[in-house]
Amino acid sequence: MTRWDAVRVRQGIVESCTSAEQAGDQAVRRGRHREARRHYERMLADAIRLAEQFPDTATRRDLAVSFTKYGDFWMDADHLDQAAQAYEESLEIVTRLHDERPGDPRLLRDLRRGEFKLGEAAAASGAAETAAERYASALSYAERLTGTEPHHRGDRRERGVIQERLGLLAKGRGEPDEAAEWYARALAVRRDLAAETPDDPEARRDLGVQHERLGDLALLRRELEAARTHYDEALTIRRTLLGDDPRDLSSQRTLSLLCERLGDVALLAEGPEGARQWYDDSFAILDAALGPKHPETRTLRKKLRSHPSTPG
């Protein structure tokens, strides 16, 4: 095969792989999961063929990305064993590449991503100990990356995400002190990122979520002032974000939930009268966003009717 022939063969396989991936994405958006699976498996077959015929770093790394994509498909379909198997294949490829090129930050990011994905699959399947091990490994890569490139926003954000996941696992194990430590580390990361780019909605949203986590934990521990402070911070951020898109139903739900949580804090600290306005606000937001007949609105109405602070 001449060099020109090799270029044409390689380009043909790349185009076939890309086409299959795009077709799989379209099928997923349309809810055609069997069709999506066929396209993704064709994508994977093309990526394998490409890496076998042209086994350079780029094609092998692309093969790892294809396995990750295939794993994501199975995760979304709640087939966790298949997802974990695909993620393992991806991580094995990236590990070999990293052994060959240990100074390549792209491969460190791939390793971090692979361990994190396996942590997500383990957590979703209830294997908390395995999830903790995977997240800890992902965090080690994240810390190496932020140590060598301290101003890389994406790397710092991912470190905060992993720390939050470790906090969630600790909370699930009934270890609130450890959870609080992980949440505090994640909060520091997200506070710095939000301060650096105050107009970035993702950074503000991440910060709000972390305050919500800390508020939930403080409420669980009956640390009412701390819970109130975190919920107030989260509510302020969420209200600001809602100004970017008032039709965002997810944000409306979160606003309603935060008002409800602040009502819970007030109920414990001050009694029903102190909680009344917060519960009224929570119900009004949900009623306006979803309508009086929506199941979530009905559930909240039922809860509040059994409480002295019931909306009308």
XYZ file of C-alpha atoms in Angstrom:
312
model
C 0.000 0.000 0.000
C 1.415 3.362 -0.980
C 1.498 6.242 1.446
C -1.307 7.955 -0.481
C -3.406 4.774 -0.381
C -2.867 4.556 3.375
C -4.025 8.134 3.816
C -7.193 7.442 1.842
C -7.936 4.224 3.747
C -7.415 5.955 7.065
C -9.603 8.886 6.103
C -12.342 6.543 4.937
C -12.399 4.686 8.256
C -12.382 7.958 10.201
C -15.330 9.273 8.211
C -17.252 6.024 8.693
C -16.585 6.128 12.449
C -17.681 9.760 12.705
C -20.813 9.104 10.662
C -21.775 6.164 12.873
C -21.287 8.231 16.033
C -23.423 11.086 14.711
C -26.146 8.642 13.643
C -26.067 7.101 17.123
C -26.414 10.510 18.739
C -29.408 11.320 16.539
C -31.054 7.996 17.351
C -30.616 8.637 21.082
C -32.239 12.064 20.758
C -35.199 10.414 19.025
C -35.486 7.720 21.682
C -34.482 4.926 19.278
C -32.096 3.085 21.545
C -31.812 -0.152 19.584
C -30.896 1.824 16.507
C -28.443 3.896 18.535
C -26.781 0.746 19.821
C -26.225 -0.528 16.260
C -24.654 2.757 15.210
C -22.410 2.954 18.268
C -21.256 -0.623 17.761
C -20.391 0.237 14.168
C -18.515 3.277 15.465
C -16.608 1.041 17.860
C -15.830 -1.543 15.162
C -14.459 1.194 12.914
C -12.372 2.625 15.758
C -10.930 -0.816 16.508
C -10.104 -1.392 12.833
C -8.477 2.018 12.602
C -6.305 1.424 15.683
C -5.281 -2.010 14.418
C -4.258 -0.742 10.959
C -2.708 2.532 12.143
C -1.646 1.937 15.775
C -0.336 5.384 16.573
C -1.141 7.400 19.703
C -3.970 9.355 18.074
C -5.930 6.350 16.796
C -5.511 4.404 20.021
C -6.625 7.391 22.057
C -9.624 7.774 19.723
C -10.439 4.120 20.353
C -10.455 4.809 24.090
C -12.837 7.725 23.491
C -15.123 5.429 21.472
C -15.236 2.893 24.306
C -16.112 5.720 26.704
C -18.895 6.863 24.387
C -20.223 3.311 24.244
C -20.066 3.127 28.032
C -22.015 6.376 28.319
C -24.717 4.879 26.125
C -25.076 1.912 28.468
C -25.015 4.166 31.547
C -27.895 6.206 30.145
C -29.753 2.948 29.493
C -29.079 1.859 33.114
C -27.115 -1.205 31.994
C -24.333 -0.688 34.490
C -22.336 -3.873 33.900
C -22.041 -3.141 30.182
C -21.114 0.458 30.938
C -18.391 -0.587 33.378
C -16.998 -3.089 30.890
C -16.708 -0.419 28.188
C -15.113 2.031 30.627
C -12.600 -0.640 31.679
C -11.642 -1.186 28.037
C -11.129 2.540 27.601
C -9.066 2.858 30.778
C -6.857 -0.077 29.824
C -5.983 1.585 26.509
C -5.284 4.938 28.137
C -3.149 3.312 30.850
C -0.897 1.745 28.211
C -0.640 5.054 26.378
C 0.241 6.861 29.600
C 2.987 4.320 30.306
C 4.436 5.232 26.918
C 3.942 8.992 27.323
C 3.841 9.725 31.078
C 4.219 13.476 30.657
C 1.216 13.978 28.386
C -1.476 15.948 30.301
C -4.152 14.805 27.838
C -3.578 11.234 28.914
C -3.681 12.223 32.588
C -7.081 13.778 31.903
C -8.156 10.599 30.147
C -7.067 8.559 33.171
C -8.935 10.876 35.509
C -12.035 10.629 33.336
C -11.829 6.850 33.092
C -11.540 6.345 36.838
C -14.338 8.822 37.447
C -16.632 7.073 34.960
C -15.998 3.749 36.667
C -16.729 5.426 39.988
C -20.047 6.662 38.631
C -20.975 3.188 37.388
C -20.046 1.621 40.729
C -21.964 4.246 42.705
C -25.047 3.757 40.533
C -24.902 -0.006 41.122
C -24.602 0.427 44.891
C -20.954 -0.663 45.108
C -19.969 2.222 47.372
C -16.551 0.879 48.366
C -15.521 0.364 44.739
C -16.888 3.787 43.857
C -14.810 5.382 46.622
C -11.667 3.665 45.339
C -12.304 4.828 41.789
C -13.074 8.389 42.854
C -9.939 8.464 45.002
C -7.866 7.345 42.020
C -9.528 9.979 39.837
C -8.772 12.603 42.479
C -5.095 11.667 42.499
C -4.915 12.378 38.761
C -6.925 15.562 39.205
C -4.517 16.806 41.852
C -1.516 16.027 39.651
C -3.081 18.044 36.860
C -3.941 21.035 39.012
C -0.464 20.869 40.515
C 1.209 21.172 37.111
C -1.370 23.493 35.505
C -2.910 25.400 38.440
C -4.792 27.884 36.254
C -6.597 25.300 34.105
C -10.252 25.910 34.943
C -11.524 22.603 33.590
C -9.089 20.595 35.691
C -9.972 22.537 38.814
C -13.685 22.112 38.205
C -13.289 18.355 37.785
C -11.363 18.184 41.059
C -14.321 19.854 42.789
C -16.758 17.410 41.201
C -14.763 14.413 42.441
C -14.504 15.878 45.947
C -18.269 16.337 45.992
C -18.796 12.716 44.959
C -16.551 11.532 47.787
C -18.632 13.673 50.140
C -21.840 12.100 48.896
C -20.416 8.631 49.496
C -19.319 9.583 53.017
C -22.769 10.954 53.758
C -24.323 7.731 52.457
C -22.081 5.724 54.798
C -23.340 7.769 57.730
C -20.069 9.675 58.185
C -21.183 13.335 58.225
C -17.854 14.698 59.500
C -15.960 13.218 56.551
C -18.715 14.367 54.182
C -18.418 17.911 55.551
C -14.661 17.887 54.892
C -15.097 16.822 51.275
C -17.905 19.314 50.710
C -15.799 22.114 52.186
C -12.941 21.291 49.796
C -15.317 21.284 46.844
C -16.843 24.562 48.012
C -13.407 26.228 48.090
C -12.742 25.143 44.503
C -16.121 26.305 43.265
C -15.999 29.586 45.148
C -12.651 30.435 43.535
C -13.904 29.561 40.049
C -17.084 31.599 40.479
C -15.102 34.585 41.767
C -12.758 34.470 38.779
C -15.579 34.454 36.230
C -18.706 35.882 37.888
C -20.587 35.908 34.571
C -20.140 32.163 34.000
C -23.509 30.522 34.783
C -21.963 27.059 35.115
C -19.529 28.265 37.772
C -22.346 29.977 39.684
C -24.556 26.907 39.386
C -21.774 24.674 40.720
C -21.309 27.009 43.666
C -25.044 27.005 44.386
C -25.177 23.210 44.290
C -22.319 22.981 46.764
C -24.058 25.350 49.167
C -27.196 23.185 48.834
C -25.162 20.070 49.704
C -23.673 21.747 52.745
C -27.078 23.052 53.781
C -28.575 19.566 53.587
C -25.743 18.168 55.657
C -26.007 20.924 58.272
C -29.767 20.415 58.508
C -29.232 16.693 58.977
C -26.849 17.462 61.835
C -29.269 20.062 63.274
C -26.699 22.841 62.771
C -29.470 25.275 61.985
C -27.539 28.523 61.569
C -25.058 26.875 59.234
C -27.922 25.311 57.273
C -29.693 28.659 56.993
C -26.513 30.380 55.790
C -25.835 27.804 53.075
C -29.454 27.704 51.907
C -29.574 31.507 51.774
C -26.422 31.556 49.634
C -27.833 28.875 47.340
C -31.168 30.691 47.043
C -29.481 33.971 46.092
C -27.443 32.234 43.402
C -30.437 30.347 42.051
C -32.548 33.483 41.840
C -29.791 35.199 39.901
C -29.506 32.248 37.521
C -33.251 32.221 36.998
C -32.948 35.734 35.632
C -30.931 34.246 32.764
C -33.855 32.012 31.759
C -37.119 32.367 33.720
C -38.584 29.392 31.792
C -36.034 27.004 33.311
C -38.301 24.566 35.157
C -35.361 22.796 36.795
C -34.294 26.054 38.432
C -37.866 26.763 39.493
C -38.030 23.374 41.181
C -34.753 24.063 42.944
C -35.991 27.462 44.119
C -39.107 25.847 45.516
C -37.066 23.160 47.264
C -34.696 25.710 48.792
C -37.617 27.710 50.161
C -39.021 24.510 51.603
C -35.675 23.682 53.224
C -35.459 27.175 54.705
C -38.949 26.558 56.049
C -37.711 23.336 57.631
C -34.870 25.246 59.294
C -37.246 27.945 60.519
C -39.682 25.318 61.818
C -36.979 23.762 63.971
C -35.546 27.102 65.089
C -38.679 29.233 65.511
C -41.749 27.052 65.192
C -44.623 27.045 62.647
C -45.042 30.809 62.447
C -41.449 31.287 61.407
C -41.765 28.618 58.744
C -45.082 29.827 57.270
C -43.750 32.354 54.733
C -41.057 30.027 53.442
C -43.534 27.221 52.869
C -45.961 29.627 51.212
C -43.189 30.840 48.899
C -42.165 27.269 48.068
C -45.701 26.334 47.113
C -46.285 29.521 45.098
C -43.146 28.963 42.992
C -44.039 25.374 42.200
C -47.679 26.192 41.505
C -46.732 28.995 39.103
C -44.081 26.930 37.327
C -45.891 23.597 36.956
C -49.577 24.337 37.576
C -51.925 23.187 40.330
C -52.539 19.737 38.825
C -48.934 18.722 38.385
C -47.964 15.717 40.575
C -45.153 17.646 42.256
C -47.487 20.506 43.121
C -50.079 18.097 44.480
C -47.461 16.321 46.573
C -46.298 19.604 48.098
C -49.885 20.721 48.728
C -50.612 17.433 50.478
C -47.540 17.799 52.649
C -48.325 21.363 53.599
C -52.013 20.692 54.321
C -50.907 18.376 57.081
C -48.868 21.234 58.523
C -50.007 24.370 60.367
C -48.332 26.529 57.713
C -50.583 25.453 54.827
C -51.021 27.583 51.703
C -54.558 28.248 50.633
